[in-house]
mmCIF file of C-alpha atoms in Angstrom:
data_model
loop_
_atom_site.group_PDB
_atom_site.id
_atom_site.type_symbol
_atom_site.label_atom_id
_atom_site.label_comp_id
_atom_site.label_asym_id
_atom_site.label_seq_id
_atom_site.Cartn_x
_atom_site.Cartn_y
_atom_site.Cartn_z
ATOM 1 C CA UNK L 1 250.203 29.637 30.439
ATOM 2 C CA UNK L 2 249.285 33.232 29.958
ATOM 3 C CA UNK L 3 251.896 35.856 30.737
ATOM 4 C CA UNK L 4 250.794 39.139 32.192
ATOM 5 C CA UNK L 5 253.303 42.107 32.417
ATOM 6 C CA UNK L 6 252.176 44.879 34.788
ATOM 7 C CA UNK L 7 253.406 47.494 37.170
ATOM 8 C CA UNK L 8 254.407 46.240 40.442
ATOM 9 C CA UNK L 9 252.501 46.647 43.748
ATOM 10 C CA UNK L 10 253.801 47.048 47.193
ATOM 11 C CA UNK L 11 252.812 43.289 47.632
ATOM 12 C CA UNK L 12 255.220 42.241 44.898
ATOM 13 C CA UNK L 13 258.327 43.790 46.676
ATOM 14 C CA UNK L 14 259.417 40.559 48.554
ATOM 15 C CA UNK L 15 259.336 38.572 45.377
ATOM 16 C CA UNK L 16 261.145 41.439 43.312
ATOM 17 C CA UNK L 17 263.872 41.362 46.045
ATOM 18 C CA UNK L 18 264.037 37.514 45.659
ATOM 19 C CA UNK L 19 264.556 37.983 42.003
ATOM 20 C CA UNK L 20 267.116 40.605 42.335
ATOM 21 C CA UNK L 21 269.082 38.357 44.784
ATOM 22 C CA UNK L 22 268.822 35.604 42.254
ATOM 23 C CA UNK L 23 270.193 37.947 39.596
ATOM 24 C CA UNK L 24 273.092 38.825 41.850
ATOM 25 C CA UNK L 25 273.668 35.015 42.610
ATOM 26 C CA UNK L 26 273.833 34.414 38.742
ATOM 27 C CA UNK L 27 276.369 37.210 38.247
ATOM 28 C CA UNK L 28 278.526 35.859 41.164
ATOM 29 C CA UNK L 29 278.351 32.492 39.585
ATOM 30 C CA UNK L 30 279.214 33.468 36.151
ATOM 31 C CA UNK L 31 281.823 36.026 37.115
ATOM 32 C CA UNK L 32 283.984 34.157 39.787
ATOM 33 C CA UNK L 33 287.128 35.480 38.010
ATOM 34 C CA UNK L 34 286.011 39.044 38.581
ATOM 35 C CA UNK L 35 285.450 38.901 42.441
ATOM 36 C CA UNK L 36 286.886 42.375 42.613
ATOM 37 C CA UNK L 37 284.237 43.852 40.323
ATOM 38 C CA UNK L 38 281.465 42.088 42.158
ATOM 39 C CA UNK L 39 282.673 43.415 45.502
ATOM 40 C CA UNK L 40 282.615 46.867 44.089
ATOM 41 C CA UNK L 41 279.122 46.868 42.346
ATOM 42 C CA UNK L 42 277.294 44.041 44.150
ATOM 43 C CA UNK L 43 278.662 43.893 47.865
ATOM 44 C CA UNK L 44 276.077 42.409 49.979
ATOM 45 C CA UNK L 45 275.398 45.305 52.362
ATOM 46 C CA UNK L 46 275.143 47.944 49.623
ATOM 47 C CA UNK L 47 273.054 45.608 47.411
ATOM 48 C CA UNK L 48 270.757 45.078 50.284
ATOM 49 C CA UNK L 49 270.334 48.780 50.778
ATOM 50 C CA UNK L 50 269.855 49.260 46.876
ATOM 51 C CA UNK L 51 267.102 46.612 46.764
ATOM 52 C CA UNK L 52 265.252 48.304 49.749
ATOM 53 C CA UNK L 53 265.324 51.595 47.739
ATOM 54 C CA UNK L 54 264.121 50.289 44.355
ATOM 55 C CA UNK L 55 260.628 51.689 44.927
ATOM 56 C CA UNK L 56 261.962 55.142 45.258
ATOM 57 C CA UNK L 57 264.686 54.926 42.557
ATOM 58 C CA UNK L 58 262.137 53.476 40.079
ATOM 59 C CA UNK L 59 259.106 55.667 41.216
ATOM 60 C CA UNK L 60 256.600 57.051 38.759
ATOM 61 C CA UNK L 61 256.583 59.322 36.894
ATOM 62 C CA UNK L 62 260.259 59.086 35.997
ATOM 63 C CA UNK L 63 260.458 55.192 36.087
ATOM 64 C CA UNK L 64 258.649 51.942 36.893
ATOM 65 C CA UNK L 65 259.234 48.537 38.127
ATOM 66 C CA UNK L 66 257.493 46.002 35.856
ATOM 67 C CA UNK L 67 256.732 42.346 36.753
ATOM 68 C CA UNK L 68 255.953 39.228 34.719
ATOM 69 C CA UNK L 69 253.210 37.237 36.305
ATOM 70 C CA UNK L 70 252.209 33.661 35.294
ATOM 71 C CA UNK L 71 249.455 31.671 36.896
ATOM 72 C CA UNK L 72 249.339 34.360 39.596
ATOM 73 C CA UNK L 73 253.077 34.323 40.507
ATOM 74 C CA UNK L 74 255.528 37.000 39.736
ATOM 75 C CA UNK L 75 258.340 35.272 37.694
ATOM 76 C CA UNK L 76 260.323 38.145 36.421
ATOM 77 C CA UNK L 77 261.033 41.811 36.825
ATOM 78 C CA UNK L 78 262.458 44.868 34.875
ATOM 79 C CA UNK L 79 262.927 48.394 36.017
ATOM 80 C CA UNK L 80 263.851 51.688 34.481
ATOM 81 C CA UNK L 81 264.504 55.262 35.736
ATOM 82 C CA UNK L 82 265.775 58.537 34.247
ATOM 83 C CA UNK L 83 269.557 59.029 33.987
ATOM 84 C CA UNK L 84 269.383 62.300 32.011
ATOM 85 C CA UNK L 85 266.606 64.274 30.274
ATOM 86 C CA UNK L 86 265.153 62.109 27.676
ATOM 87 C CA UNK L 87 267.212 59.167 28.602
ATOM 88 C CA UNK L 88 266.380 56.167 30.943
ATOM 89 C CA UNK L 89 268.275 53.153 31.921
ATOM 90 C CA UNK L 90 266.694 49.577 32.153
ATOM 91 C CA UNK L 91 267.991 47.495 35.050
ATOM 92 C CA UNK L 92 267.623 44.232 36.633
ATOM 93 C CA UNK L 93 265.728 42.406 33.930
ATOM 94 C CA UNK L 94 265.676 38.997 35.357
ATOM 95 C CA UNK L 95 263.328 35.946 34.975
ATOM 96 C CA UNK L 96 263.139 33.068 37.503
ATOM 97 C CA UNK L 97 264.774 29.822 36.359
ATOM 98 C CA UNK L 98 261.409 28.112 36.134
ATOM 99 C CA UNK L 99 260.127 30.667 33.776
ATOM 100 C CA UNK L 100 263.073 30.825 31.332
ATOM 101 C CA UNK L 101 262.202 30.154 27.871
ATOM 102 C CA UNK L 102 258.788 31.294 28.499
ATOM 103 C CA UNK L 103 259.198 34.698 26.743
ATOM 104 C CA UNK L 104 258.891 36.614 29.877
ATOM 105 C CA UNK L 105 262.202 38.368 29.454
ATOM 106 C CA UNK L 106 261.286 39.493 26.026
ATOM 107 C CA UNK L 107 257.903 40.484 27.322
ATOM 108 C CA UNK L 108 259.417 42.573 30.031
ATOM 109 C CA UNK L 109 261.849 44.238 27.778
ATOM 110 C CA UNK L 110 259.029 45.148 25.259
ATOM 111 C CA UNK L 111 256.882 46.388 28.007
ATOM 112 C CA UNK L 112 259.774 48.434 29.461
ATOM 113 C CA UNK L 113 260.576 50.053 25.982
ATOM 114 C CA UNK L 114 256.886 50.912 25.406
ATOM 115 C CA UNK L 115 256.383 52.259 28.927
ATOM 116 C CA UNK L 116 259.618 54.374 28.699
ATOM 117 C CA UNK L 117 258.514 55.842 25.297
ATOM 118 C CA UNK L 118 255.101 56.529 26.665
ATOM 119 C CA UNK L 119 256.745 58.394 29.580
ATOM 120 C CA UNK L 120 258.496 60.535 26.907
ATOM 121 C CA UNK L 121 261.885 59.115 26.892
ATOM 122 C CA UNK L 122 263.612 59.073 23.474
ATOM 123 C CA UNK L 123 266.616 56.801 24.497
ATOM 124 C CA UNK L 124 267.075 53.797 26.532
ATOM 125 C CA UNK L 125 270.420 52.419 27.782
ATOM 126 C CA UNK L 126 271.652 49.394 29.590
ATOM 127 C CA UNK L 127 274.772 47.791 30.660
ATOM 128 C CA UNK L 128 275.679 44.190 31.201
ATOM 129 C CA UNK L 129 278.499 41.903 31.417
ATOM 130 C CA UNK L 130 279.922 39.619 28.620
ATOM 131 C CA UNK L 131 279.187 36.458 30.682
ATOM 132 C CA UNK L 132 275.507 36.905 30.068
ATOM 133 C CA UNK L 133 275.253 35.971 26.401
ATOM 134 C CA UNK L 134 271.512 35.172 26.722
ATOM 135 C CA UNK L 135 270.807 38.720 27.846
ATOM 136 C CA UNK L 136 273.048 40.258 25.230
ATOM 137 C CA UNK L 137 271.398 38.186 22.476
ATOM 138 C CA UNK L 138 267.946 39.417 23.624
ATOM 139 C CA UNK L 139 269.051 43.074 23.678
ATOM 140 C CA UNK L 140 270.437 42.865 20.206
ATOM 141 C CA UNK L 141 267.324 41.098 18.722
ATOM 142 C CA UNK L 142 265.146 43.919 20.393
ATOM 143 C CA UNK L 143 267.234 46.609 18.429
ATOM 144 C CA UNK L 144 269.706 47.575 20.958
ATOM 145 C CA UNK L 145 273.168 48.467 19.623
ATOM 146 C CA UNK L 146 276.567 48.805 21.226
ATOM 147 C CA UNK L 147 277.396 52.372 22.546
ATOM 148 C CA UNK L 148 279.982 54.248 24.512
ATOM 149 C CA UNK L 149 279.628 54.016 28.425
ATOM 150 C CA UNK L 150 276.984 56.340 29.686
ATOM 151 C CA UNK L 151 278.716 56.409 33.002
ATOM 152 C CA UNK L 152 282.258 56.402 34.214
ATOM 153 C CA UNK L 153 283.110 52.720 34.861
ATOM 154 C CA UNK L 154 286.011 51.643 37.036
ATOM 155 C CA UNK L 155 288.937 51.232 34.313
ATOM 156 C CA UNK L 156 289.855 47.793 35.822
ATOM 157 C CA UNK L 157 286.539 46.481 34.626
ATOM 158 C CA UNK L 158 285.685 48.289 31.356
ATOM 159 C CA UNK L 159 286.830 45.239 29.269
ATOM 160 C CA UNK L 160 284.155 43.041 31.086
ATOM 161 C CA UNK L 161 281.295 45.427 30.626
ATOM 162 C CA UNK L 162 278.990 45.913 27.519
ATOM 163 C CA UNK L 163 276.929 49.123 26.954
ATOM 164 C CA UNK L 164 273.856 49.283 24.604
ATOM 165 C CA UNK L 165 271.248 51.796 23.771
ATOM 166 C CA UNK L 166 268.206 52.079 21.608
ATOM 167 C CA UNK L 167 266.201 54.967 20.216
ATOM 168 C CA UNK L 168 262.675 55.006 21.402
#
């Protein structure tokens, strides 16, 4: 099946929201021992507010929300935004369970890298948790390397977090 990566439209927002909540559910499932961290970063009320605000946070020209579409259905998303002059962060790269293994995650990452570079960014950063080895393997395969934290994480959780960057 053909995979199409494109900028989202307002009509895509409900499925993007669903994907983001599925991402949160995966984090909860894989990080049950870190409930305190999840409560801090992914509390339901604040996460709901964040999801509603994604179109503003990732608005053009400083960012974008990309979707992977297969057979007319959105099966994945990735989004980036500026965190400092010349530097953007890619967030919420997630592919539905039905589309895993299809190359959608890699295609979203490639499109995000290309779009960010075209937007004038020279560095892309990301953070993840060590309980997402599939994501970490993808990031490394795409040329991301470990880096120092690019924000001030809660010291209680620093050992659980992984930070990566790449020069665009």
